[in-house]
XYZ file of C-alpha atoms in Angstrom:
707
model
C -11.245 -50.974 100.175
C -10.212 -47.424 99.376
C -10.423 -47.138 95.556
C -6.981 -45.439 95.355
C -5.459 -48.559 96.989
C -6.360 -50.683 93.939
C -3.585 -52.320 92.009
C -2.433 -50.665 88.788
C -2.307 -54.107 87.153
C -5.822 -53.868 85.660
C -5.404 -50.370 84.199
C -5.515 -50.201 80.354
C -2.054 -50.859 78.967
C -0.549 -52.288 82.197
C -0.592 -56.079 82.848
C 1.596 -58.177 85.134
C 4.998 -57.427 83.557
C 4.639 -53.644 83.485
C 3.127 -53.656 87.006
C 6.193 -55.462 88.348
C 8.454 -53.059 86.421
C 6.825 -49.926 87.850
C 6.947 -51.374 91.368
C 10.671 -52.106 90.985
C 11.722 -48.914 89.144
C 9.474 -46.341 90.881
C 7.897 -48.036 93.883
C 4.409 -47.562 92.282
C 1.806 -50.313 92.731
C -1.519 -48.558 93.462
C -3.763 -45.985 91.802
C -2.951 -43.441 94.504
C 0.829 -43.861 94.068
C 0.477 -43.503 90.294
C -1.579 -40.296 90.675
C 1.284 -38.816 92.750
C 3.805 -39.525 89.923
C 3.844 -35.926 88.771
C 5.121 -34.586 85.415
C 8.468 -32.740 85.504
C 7.647 -30.384 82.605
C 4.943 -29.484 80.058
C 4.940 -28.640 76.364
C 2.221 -26.628 74.618
C 0.282 -28.930 72.267
C -2.497 -26.548 71.421
C -0.918 -25.045 68.256
C -0.245 -26.600 64.842
C 2.577 -25.146 62.696
C 2.892 -25.535 58.971
C 6.220 -26.756 57.564
C 6.956 -23.416 55.923
C 6.799 -21.734 59.387
C 9.564 -23.914 60.855
C 12.897 -22.482 62.028
C 15.957 -24.370 63.217
C 15.997 -22.788 66.699
C 12.403 -23.697 67.527
C 11.619 -25.926 70.513
C 9.055 -28.734 70.123
C 6.451 -28.181 67.431
C 3.319 -29.902 66.071
C 2.614 -30.599 62.386
C -0.473 -32.098 60.708
C -0.133 -33.997 57.438
C 0.483 -37.334 55.665
C 3.437 -39.611 55.032
C 4.148 -39.591 51.258
C 6.744 -42.363 51.209
C 9.424 -44.286 53.200
C 13.142 -44.570 52.401
C 15.896 -46.628 54.043
C 19.576 -45.909 54.389
C 22.205 -48.433 55.514
C 24.287 -47.516 58.581
C 26.725 -50.439 58.601
C 26.270 -53.983 59.856
C 22.517 -54.731 60.362
C 21.713 -51.071 61.138
C 19.295 -48.929 59.128
C 18.030 -45.378 59.215
C 14.376 -45.093 58.168
C 13.142 -41.791 56.735
C 9.443 -40.934 56.194
C 8.845 -38.032 53.818
C 6.016 -36.078 55.432
C 3.936 -33.231 53.872
C 1.248 -30.880 55.042
C 0.640 -29.201 51.649
C 3.028 -26.334 52.604
C 6.287 -28.214 52.266
C 8.055 -31.493 52.987
C 9.892 -32.537 56.252
C 11.636 -35.820 57.040
C 10.699 -38.008 60.007
C 13.721 -40.103 61.046
C 14.227 -43.266 63.088
C 17.646 -44.823 63.833
C 16.332 -48.022 65.358
C 13.079 -49.976 65.610
C 12.516 -50.045 61.839
C 10.137 -52.998 62.074
C 7.987 -51.060 64.582
C 7.863 -48.018 62.265
C 6.468 -49.953 59.321
C 3.922 -51.768 61.539
C 2.727 -48.550 63.164
C 2.605 -45.891 60.417
C 1.126 -45.960 56.918
C 1.302 -43.752 53.829
C -1.566 -41.296 53.063
C -3.050 -41.415 56.549
C -3.463 -38.066 58.357
C -1.232 -37.836 61.453
C -0.281 -35.255 64.091
C 3.516 -35.233 64.409
C 5.267 -33.750 67.460
C 9.035 -33.222 67.963
C 12.014 -30.939 67.743
C 12.886 -29.664 64.205
C 16.487 -29.628 62.993
C 18.022 -29.043 59.579
C 19.844 -31.850 57.786
C 20.874 -31.813 54.112
C 18.945 -28.556 53.546
C 15.639 -30.010 54.772
C 13.786 -29.934 58.121
C 13.779 -33.256 59.950
C 12.353 -34.569 63.231
C 14.070 -37.515 64.871
C 11.961 -40.140 66.699
C 8.788 -38.002 66.685
C 5.595 -38.615 68.727
C 2.945 -39.563 66.145
C -0.856 -39.845 66.685
C -3.719 -40.405 64.321
C -5.288 -36.997 63.663
C -8.741 -38.525 63.999
C -7.935 -39.723 67.568
C -6.206 -36.606 68.942
C -8.545 -33.880 70.167
C -6.285 -30.818 70.009
C -8.711 -28.661 71.856
C -8.300 -31.006 74.868
C -4.488 -31.346 74.651
C -3.438 -28.050 76.197
C -0.129 -28.576 77.844
C 1.348 -32.044 77.358
C 2.921 -33.533 80.493
C 6.399 -35.126 80.465
C 7.266 -37.854 82.951
C 10.668 -38.994 84.132
C 11.359 -42.620 83.062
C 14.204 -45.108 83.365
C 15.976 -47.084 80.626
C 14.212 -50.315 81.608
C 10.805 -48.526 81.418
C 11.583 -47.162 77.954
C 12.442 -50.663 76.705
C 9.005 -51.793 77.851
C 7.241 -48.952 76.037
C 6.791 -46.907 79.208
C 8.554 -43.789 78.016
C 6.925 -40.431 78.909
C 4.244 -40.880 76.283
C 3.448 -44.385 77.456
C 3.137 -43.168 81.058
C 0.854 -40.344 79.855
C -1.541 -42.841 78.182
C -1.702 -44.960 81.358
C -2.330 -41.787 83.465
C -5.163 -40.843 81.119
C -6.721 -44.295 81.554
C -6.456 -43.987 85.324
C -8.217 -40.626 85.415
C -10.997 -41.931 83.145
C -11.452 -44.911 85.475
C -11.685 -42.627 88.532
C -14.288 -40.426 86.812
C -16.498 -43.492 86.277
C -16.038 -44.810 89.795
C -17.930 -44.375 92.989
C -16.811 -45.686 96.341
C -15.420 -44.786 99.728
C -12.710 -42.579 98.318
C -14.380 -41.303 95.198
C -17.839 -39.848 95.345
C -19.579 -39.319 91.995
C -16.190 -39.580 90.268
C -14.504 -36.996 92.499
C -11.145 -37.630 94.233
C -11.683 -37.225 97.954
C -10.498 -34.142 99.762
C -7.541 -34.367 102.216
C -7.691 -30.835 103.604
C -10.699 -29.241 105.424
C -12.483 -26.132 104.104
C -10.984 -23.955 106.917
C -7.531 -24.515 105.328
C -8.562 -24.452 101.638
C -10.857 -21.481 101.540
C -8.820 -18.681 103.117
C -5.857 -19.609 100.846
C -7.989 -19.914 97.682
C -6.580 -23.434 96.993
C -8.233 -25.580 94.353
C -9.771 -28.935 95.419
C -7.661 -32.099 95.449
C -9.726 -33.506 92.607
C -9.057 -30.439 90.417
C -5.365 -30.430 91.432
C -4.881 -34.117 90.468
C -6.541 -33.642 87.066
C -4.876 -30.316 86.279
C -1.429 -31.453 87.314
C -1.545 -34.241 84.678
C -3.686 -32.506 82.036
C -3.650 -28.699 82.425
C -5.520 -26.906 79.672
C -3.862 -23.597 80.535
C -0.697 -22.449 82.388
C -3.010 -21.054 85.117
C -4.567 -24.505 85.809
C -1.069 -26.056 85.997
C 0.136 -23.359 88.454
C -2.948 -23.688 90.713
C -2.557 -27.453 90.835
C 1.152 -27.176 91.740
C 0.472 -24.665 94.568
C -2.277 -26.854 96.039
C -0.201 -30.098 95.958
C 2.963 -28.441 97.279
C 1.118 -26.853 100.162
C -0.545 -30.126 101.105
C 2.735 -32.032 100.956
C 4.613 -29.503 103.109
C 1.650 -29.141 105.523
C 1.612 -32.843 106.348
C 5.416 -32.979 106.757
C 5.206 -30.072 109.237
C 2.110 -31.468 111.003
C 4.015 -34.729 111.552
C 7.153 -33.032 112.904
C 5.299 -30.614 115.188
C 2.899 -33.277 116.508
C 5.943 -35.461 117.317
C 7.779 -32.588 119.077
C 4.607 -31.785 121.076
C 4.294 -35.437 122.145
C 7.935 -35.540 123.204
C 7.508 -32.442 125.341
C 4.438 -33.806 127.063
C 5.869 -37.319 127.521
C 9.380 -36.601 128.755
C 10.003 -34.462 131.730
C 13.479 -32.972 131.620
C 15.843 -32.763 134.565
C 15.425 -29.371 136.261
C 18.761 -27.613 136.636
C 17.625 -25.027 139.135
C 20.792 -23.185 139.948
C 24.008 -21.908 138.475
C 26.668 -22.672 141.069
C 30.301 -22.720 141.952
C 31.690 -24.657 138.983
C 30.022 -22.372 136.368
C 30.781 -19.140 138.275
C 34.434 -20.017 138.884
C 34.869 -20.720 135.154
C 32.941 -17.620 134.095
C 34.767 -15.177 136.377
C 38.259 -16.656 136.451
C 38.816 -18.839 133.374
C 36.765 -17.315 130.522
C 39.404 -16.646 127.839
C 37.608 -13.663 126.350
C 34.414 -11.638 126.703
C 31.447 -13.537 125.294
C 29.914 -12.085 122.119
C 26.342 -10.798 122.204
C 25.226 -13.883 120.197
C 26.879 -16.273 122.689
C 25.167 -14.509 125.612
C 21.801 -14.694 123.863
C 22.214 -18.426 123.126
C 23.267 -19.089 126.752
C 20.037 -17.407 127.972
C 18.005 -19.661 125.647
C 19.788 -22.830 126.856
C 19.501 -21.757 130.536
C 15.737 -21.222 130.117
C 15.347 -24.712 128.604
C 17.323 -26.363 131.385
C 15.259 -25.014 134.206
C 11.867 -25.336 132.429
C 11.172 -28.915 133.545
C 11.018 -30.190 129.958
C 13.763 -31.915 128.066
C 15.899 -29.520 126.049
C 16.164 -30.387 122.341
C 18.128 -27.536 120.875
C 20.118 -27.099 117.631
C 23.070 -24.758 117.985
C 24.189 -23.405 114.579
C 27.235 -21.288 114.097
C 30.001 -20.853 111.566
C 33.384 -22.396 112.136
C 35.192 -20.420 114.847
C 32.044 -18.727 116.198
C 32.530 -20.189 119.696
C 30.064 -23.124 119.799
C 32.357 -25.325 121.922
C 32.602 -22.654 124.610
C 28.801 -22.373 124.768
C 28.529 -26.206 124.973
C 31.110 -26.303 127.785
C 29.241 -23.670 129.818
C 26.014 -25.638 129.334
C 27.738 -28.798 130.598
C 29.090 -26.897 133.644
C 25.478 -25.978 134.655
C 24.739 -29.740 134.651
C 27.749 -30.345 136.968
C 26.519 -27.644 139.313
C 23.245 -29.544 139.635
C 24.944 -32.885 140.425
C 24.878 -34.388 136.920
C 27.424 -35.634 134.400
C 27.847 -34.493 130.819
C 28.989 -36.085 127.576
C 30.030 -34.733 124.173
C 29.863 -36.984 121.148
C 31.884 -36.217 117.998
C 31.877 -38.069 114.654
C 35.631 -38.757 114.417
C 38.480 -39.581 116.827
C 40.469 -36.521 115.653
C 37.533 -34.220 116.392
C 36.849 -35.925 119.805
C 40.529 -35.446 120.778
C 40.449 -31.814 119.672
C 37.313 -31.139 121.715
C 38.903 -32.790 124.756
C 41.992 -30.599 124.426
C 39.888 -27.447 123.898
C 37.799 -28.190 127.008
C 40.884 -28.936 129.136
C 42.550 -25.734 127.904
C 39.405 -23.706 128.761
C 39.127 -25.253 132.261
C 42.828 -24.827 133.092
C 43.435 -25.713 136.754
C 39.774 -26.197 137.694
C 39.160 -29.516 139.524
C 36.828 -30.950 136.826
C 37.631 -34.450 135.600
C 37.329 -34.662 131.811
C 38.192 -37.906 129.954
C 38.235 -39.321 126.417
C 36.482 -42.470 125.304
C 37.030 -43.547 121.691
C 37.783 -46.856 119.918
C 41.554 -46.452 120.533
C 41.110 -46.266 124.320
C 41.595 -49.922 125.341
C 42.578 -52.261 128.158
C 43.165 -51.010 131.668
C 42.648 -47.370 130.689
C 39.180 -48.156 129.258
C 38.192 -50.100 132.379
C 39.179 -47.097 134.533
C 37.035 -44.720 132.426
C 34.011 -47.009 132.477
C 34.324 -47.272 136.285
C 34.694 -43.455 136.581
C 31.490 -42.952 134.553
C 29.593 -45.479 136.731
C 30.750 -43.976 140.085
C 30.378 -40.383 138.891
C 34.022 -39.382 139.417
C 34.288 -38.531 135.715
C 32.154 -35.398 135.246
C 32.603 -34.836 131.523
C 33.385 -37.448 128.908
C 34.210 -36.651 125.274
C 34.042 -39.470 122.756
C 32.903 -40.900 119.463
C 30.062 -43.424 118.914
C 31.993 -45.571 121.472
C 29.910 -43.638 124.031
C 26.715 -45.468 122.973
C 28.103 -48.997 123.481
C 26.175 -51.086 126.056
C 29.209 -51.338 128.384
C 29.171 -47.535 128.880
C 26.953 -46.643 131.854
C 26.689 -43.254 133.621
C 25.883 -42.600 137.226
C 23.700 -39.592 136.276
C 23.835 -38.239 132.743
C 22.207 -34.790 132.600
C 23.197 -33.383 129.197
C 24.403 -34.805 125.890
C 26.156 -32.519 123.405
C 26.293 -33.945 119.849
C 28.605 -32.373 117.340
C 27.775 -32.513 113.587
C 24.703 -34.602 114.322
C 23.981 -35.502 110.720
C 26.833 -37.988 110.956
C 24.944 -40.051 113.553
C 21.851 -42.135 112.764
C 18.617 -41.740 114.703
C 18.986 -45.196 116.390
C 22.535 -44.393 117.480
C 21.493 -41.123 119.151
C 18.492 -42.753 120.811
C 20.843 -45.223 122.569
C 22.299 -42.267 124.538
C 18.869 -41.441 125.923
C 18.646 -44.961 127.438
C 21.703 -44.299 129.587
C 19.804 -42.063 131.950
C 16.700 -42.377 134.126
C 15.070 -39.508 132.176
C 16.308 -38.556 128.694
C 19.165 -36.068 129.196
C 19.001 -32.538 127.798
C 20.261 -32.499 124.199
C 22.359 -29.817 122.551
C 23.091 -30.559 118.895
C 25.908 -28.478 117.319
C 26.607 -27.951 113.660
C 29.172 -25.808 111.830
C 27.317 -26.446 108.570
C 24.897 -23.514 108.381
C 21.473 -24.840 107.569
C 19.077 -22.648 105.550
C 15.945 -21.749 107.493
C 13.644 -23.703 105.188
C 15.766 -26.846 105.509
C 16.124 -26.475 109.267
C 12.337 -26.336 109.522
C 12.107 -29.664 107.732
C 15.125 -31.668 108.827
C 15.376 -30.368 112.368
C 11.780 -29.237 112.648
C 11.359 -30.734 116.146
C 14.363 -28.885 117.607
C 14.467 -25.367 118.888
C 17.127 -23.456 116.941
C 19.772 -21.120 118.331
C 22.207 -19.295 116.084
C 25.622 -17.801 116.893
C 25.897 -15.249 114.127
C 28.837 -13.220 115.416
C 32.557 -14.042 115.307
C 34.673 -13.390 118.414
C 36.305 -9.923 118.439
C 39.708 -9.631 116.751
C 38.937 -12.110 114.008
C 39.541 -10.751 110.506
C 37.293 -11.868 107.616
C 39.078 -14.395 105.368
C 39.944 -13.028 101.941
C 38.900 -15.491 99.194
C 40.715 -15.242 95.860
C 40.076 -17.145 92.638
C 43.115 -18.129 90.545
C 43.425 -20.174 87.398
C 45.799 -23.170 87.345
C 48.060 -21.267 84.882
C 48.879 -18.674 87.620
C 51.179 -20.984 89.610
C 54.049 -18.473 89.872
C 52.027 -15.855 91.736
C 50.379 -18.616 93.844
C 53.706 -20.026 94.988
C 55.036 -16.538 95.565
C 52.107 -15.782 97.910
C 52.642 -19.037 99.795
C 56.353 -18.267 100.343
C 55.460 -14.768 101.559
C 53.124 -16.147 104.245
C 55.449 -18.923 105.385
C 58.286 -16.356 105.709
C 55.996 -14.349 108.017
C 55.876 -17.461 110.239
C 52.531 -18.793 109.018
C 51.440 -22.244 107.879
C 49.589 -23.366 104.727
C 47.023 -26.054 103.793
C 46.993 -27.336 100.180
C 43.944 -29.462 99.450
C 43.559 -31.941 96.607
C 40.120 -33.337 95.695
C 39.414 -36.947 96.601
C 36.101 -37.837 95.044
C 34.885 -41.431 95.419
C 34.113 -42.033 91.764
C 37.682 -41.419 90.716
C 39.480 -42.268 93.972
C 42.455 -44.120 92.453
C 43.166 -41.328 90.050
C 42.754 -38.645 92.732
C 45.131 -40.426 95.100
C 47.678 -40.676 92.306
C 47.263 -36.958 91.677
C 47.813 -36.238 95.364
C 50.941 -38.425 95.534
C 52.390 -36.805 92.368
C 51.315 -33.354 93.521
C 53.025 -33.915 96.866
C 56.318 -34.742 95.128
C 55.976 -31.651 92.842
C 55.357 -29.436 95.896
C 58.339 -30.884 97.717
C 60.503 -30.026 94.720
C 58.918 -26.561 94.484
C 59.460 -25.759 98.181
C 62.743 -27.522 99.063
C 63.344 -24.986 101.867
C 60.198 -26.045 103.838
C 58.985 -29.222 105.536
C 55.714 -30.795 104.291
C 53.170 -33.175 105.817
C 50.724 -35.351 103.878
C 47.283 -36.634 105.031
C 44.552 -38.608 103.274
C 41.776 -40.987 104.306
C 43.553 -44.152 103.040
C 46.399 -43.792 105.513
C 46.423 -45.797 108.755
C 44.921 -43.787 111.642
C 48.146 -43.649 113.653
C 50.178 -42.535 110.610
C 47.549 -39.898 109.707
C 47.447 -38.651 113.328
C 51.240 -38.309 113.479
C 51.389 -36.281 110.251
C 48.555 -34.064 111.494
C 50.237 -33.514 114.834
C 53.537 -32.524 113.160
C 51.629 -29.731 111.446
C 49.780 -28.750 114.657
C 53.122 -28.548 116.513
C 54.538 -26.344 113.761
C 57.213 -28.829 112.695
C 55.930 -28.715 109.102
C 54.931 -25.542 107.260
C 52.696 -27.034 104.545
C 50.013 -29.675 105.008
C 49.055 -31.423 101.749
C 45.692 -33.128 102.295
C 42.365 -34.305 100.954
C 39.050 -33.199 102.537
C 39.801 -35.307 105.676
C 40.760 -31.918 107.161
C 37.286 -30.514 106.430
C 36.227 -31.134 110.046
C 38.264 -31.034 113.183
C 41.673 -29.450 112.661
C 42.415 -26.309 114.671
C 45.705 -24.593 113.853
C 45.454 -20.857 114.645
C 48.823 -20.292 112.987
C 47.602 -21.575 109.582
C 46.653 -18.566 107.481
C 46.371 -19.884 103.911
C 44.025 -22.494 102.466
C 44.731 -23.435 98.831
C 42.008 -25.620 97.254
C 43.126 -27.167 93.994
C 40.487 -28.117 91.350
C 37.995 -26.137 93.345
C 35.412 -26.620 90.603
C 34.976 -30.194 91.846
C 33.782 -29.208 95.324
C 30.292 -28.185 96.470
C 29.727 -24.829 98.119
C 29.282 -26.144 101.647
C 32.462 -28.186 101.339
C 34.407 -25.182 100.106
C 33.048 -23.139 102.995
C 33.962 -25.841 105.546
C 37.519 -26.059 104.144
C 37.874 -22.300 104.237
C 36.894 -22.404 107.926
C 40.156 -24.232 108.721
C 42.000 -20.845 108.457
C 41.129 -17.504 109.994
C 41.294 -18.951 113.531
C 43.982 -16.586 114.768
C 44.367 -12.792 114.759
C 46.312 -12.762 111.438
C 44.741 -11.970 108.055
C 43.945 -15.253 106.387
C 43.444 -16.210 102.766
C 41.527 -18.899 100.831
C 42.768 -19.494 97.286
C 40.371 -21.328 94.936
C 42.322 -22.755 91.965
C 40.392 -23.917 88.895
C 40.893 -24.481 85.200
C 39.452 -22.046 82.594
C 36.627 -24.268 81.405
C 33.979 -23.551 84.039
C 30.259 -24.210 83.678
C 27.868 -21.339 84.528
C 26.901 -23.096 87.763
C 30.555 -23.565 88.851
C 31.360 -19.935 88.088
C 28.379 -18.985 90.263
C 29.778 -21.129 93.145
C 33.220 -19.604 92.873
C 31.794 -16.030 92.743
C 29.609 -16.640 95.838
C 32.698 -17.878 97.764
C 34.684 -14.789 96.780
C 31.857 -12.406 97.608
C 30.790 -13.577 101.085
C 32.004 -15.338 104.297
C 28.445 -15.630 105.620
C 27.750 -19.354 106.025
C 23.987 -18.900 105.952
C 24.079 -16.960 102.715
C 26.312 -19.700 101.253
C 23.982 -22.471 102.509
C 20.950 -20.765 100.924
C 22.803 -20.451 97.630
C 23.933 -24.091 97.866
C 20.373 -25.237 98.478
C 19.154 -23.345 95.393
C 21.984 -24.630 93.179
C 21.972 -28.255 94.272
C 18.515 -28.946 95.742
C 17.864 -30.584 99.138
C 18.465 -34.149 98.171
C 22.204 -33.597 97.605
C 22.896 -31.649 100.759
C 25.017 -33.470 103.274
C 23.038 -34.650 106.213
C 19.512 -34.789 104.754
C 19.588 -38.539 104.289
C 21.135 -39.257 107.723
C 18.937 -36.868 109.642
C 16.287 -39.514 110.160
C 13.884 -37.569 107.916
C 14.985 -38.525 104.426
C 13.389 -36.285 101.832
C 10.547 -37.892 100.007
C 8.885 -34.794 98.668
C 7.240 -35.569 95.325
C 6.468 -32.043 94.184
C 7.486 -29.444 96.769
C 11.041 -28.103 96.864
C 12.261 -26.598 100.131
C 14.824 -24.522 98.281
C 12.260 -22.706 96.204
C 9.033 -23.024 98.194
C 10.068 -21.256 101.390
C 7.006 -19.055 101.551
C 4.607 -22.011 101.170
C 6.632 -23.944 103.743
C 6.265 -21.140 106.262
C 2.515 -20.918 105.610
C 2.215 -24.710 106.011
C 4.221 -24.697 109.271
C 2.168 -21.828 110.768
C -1.070 -23.675 110.005
C 0.277 -26.980 111.384
C 1.525 -25.235 114.565
C -1.878 -23.658 115.112
C -3.586 -27.095 114.863
C -1.062 -28.838 117.186
C -1.432 -26.058 119.776
C -5.201 -26.250 119.528
C -5.407 -30.084 119.660
C -2.176 -31.440 121.191
C -3.697 -34.891 121.907
C -5.114 -35.308 118.398
C -8.650 -35.955 119.772
C -10.740 -33.047 118.449
C -13.457 -34.048 115.906
C -12.768 -30.760 114.108
C -9.344 -32.116 113.026
C -10.319 -35.771 112.487
C -9.745 -35.611 108.737
C -6.176 -34.310 109.272
C -5.141 -36.886 111.941
C -6.600 -39.778 109.862
C -4.738 -38.600 106.758
C -1.508 -38.249 108.791
C -1.854 -41.830 110.101
C -2.394 -43.060 106.573
C 0.754 -41.219 105.310
C 2.854 -42.447 108.196
C 1.793 -46.042 107.397
C 2.715 -45.771 103.732
C 5.709 -43.508 103.958
C 8.198 -44.516 106.579
C 10.523 -41.662 105.659
C 8.195 -39.291 107.539
C 9.376 -40.870 110.770
C 10.139 -38.846 113.869
C 13.604 -37.464 114.019
C 15.053 -36.545 117.362
């Protein structure tokens, strides 16, 4: 058995109860898993201060001295504060505990030399350290301490004595055990290598053995930094190797339908029905799609573009190429509202062209549904737009050639895969997203897809002006709204609806709606939120679309899928409660016509530094990619919408795609070189890498393939 697969149960300080606790709380049960439980910060333990050197604004410090005496103070019913008066010969400081008094007396004795570690504060004119770390001076080798690691722990772990210090002791015991071992994975007490010399040497990476020891016990900042670089690179390298190997397999395994020619349907549309001249970006993307479709391999392309950049038009033109080659096309959207909007947009684009386009969602029932299912089977329906209803078993196509998926992160991997089964060969796939994805994230979430970007807005569109107002500036806000409505425009007013405080938020929206009705008695208002019945919600939305109401009061249900070119103002109340990407999506609801549009972010005065940064970024730029990069840096990848549903949930233990972009690119380049050189994973030169990848895939299902 591989030595790192041994149970942690027999490590010093563990036992059955703690083993079960670590398995439950952190998913750790083996030596190898424990080694990869990395510290989140370090504190310098190499220096000893004397009490007369202490200052109140110091971070953690170390003192060496003896406890002179103990004193107790009552804190009400059955609660005591224990104070130990501690001296190092240069002064006296108090060590304070607010609970666990029995433990304190058992553990610490007067006139014994200790090393005390903690954060000093001043209380009653004297320095004190609350709940300090205390070690016997005779047992602690300061020369070996260097930087002390700190580990994340849970409340249940702390109650079992597995706070950061407890975890550190267990980690120390593990590394000592490994040093004494010899076996298949550890040779002469060395942790086996997982990268070959041709990767390690040119990049001057330290060995895996050094990295694992230095990451837990670095003697210097340089050792800690070298360990972090090595472990981050390795983690990102295997993620990329997995993605690129999978993509390479897919390309070899699945032949795509060959769409050899562009024919009458496409040309009629292009020359007679195209509503405006394509932008340079749209033309470039069409060339990329066209090359994929005639290459003989299945297209798997991600189409990114800001709201209003013309993705739907590109998708339609791609579908028309499929029609010209005797195939059908489908477009899948995450909501019924969005599916209906796509249907209407496509029908408007096609005008009088004899192309049959139909809708299939959950609300299409009875005779109408039967007709559509028959039309898909006999091929008389050429394009179908729908929701996840399209993947039901009853839906069968005569010849599906291309599937367009909008906002793909809202569909699970298994759901999307069901579409592929509806065709003899997997259809070509075009994935669209209006959520700009930073390059580093795209390489990891959508690493097996080719990426196209529409980075130009159609001509005539004016950049949206974003303005920050405080909630005390209502008079000027309402004045601006009136001004726009009197010019014939319409206005969105968005209230937050955040799950944790849903009831309160809904109440705020209802009250806010009544206040707005009283404030604007001369205008008609609509109201939309996710708790309304679908038919009721749809009717309110349509009233606004038809221009019967001037103000739409809503929650973020309008974030995706409402297209009202006449709406020129987006007011977002309590904007401090929204993330950057959500603010950007909401802003994208306006600016769809030729008129100047505005986005007003309304907040209170008490803003954290991070919130102020978010608001400033929104006011400074309309560039979705810039905003997405900033969002990734501010929030980290785990919180970004879509990462969990993408089929490649993030399970990075030390790397951070937001901050390690350069390492990620290096790792991807190396992985690509290896996949190109050994596409069938057979070369003895790369045996170590393929074996390690198989091992990781077995133990970490989150690294699964993602298309």
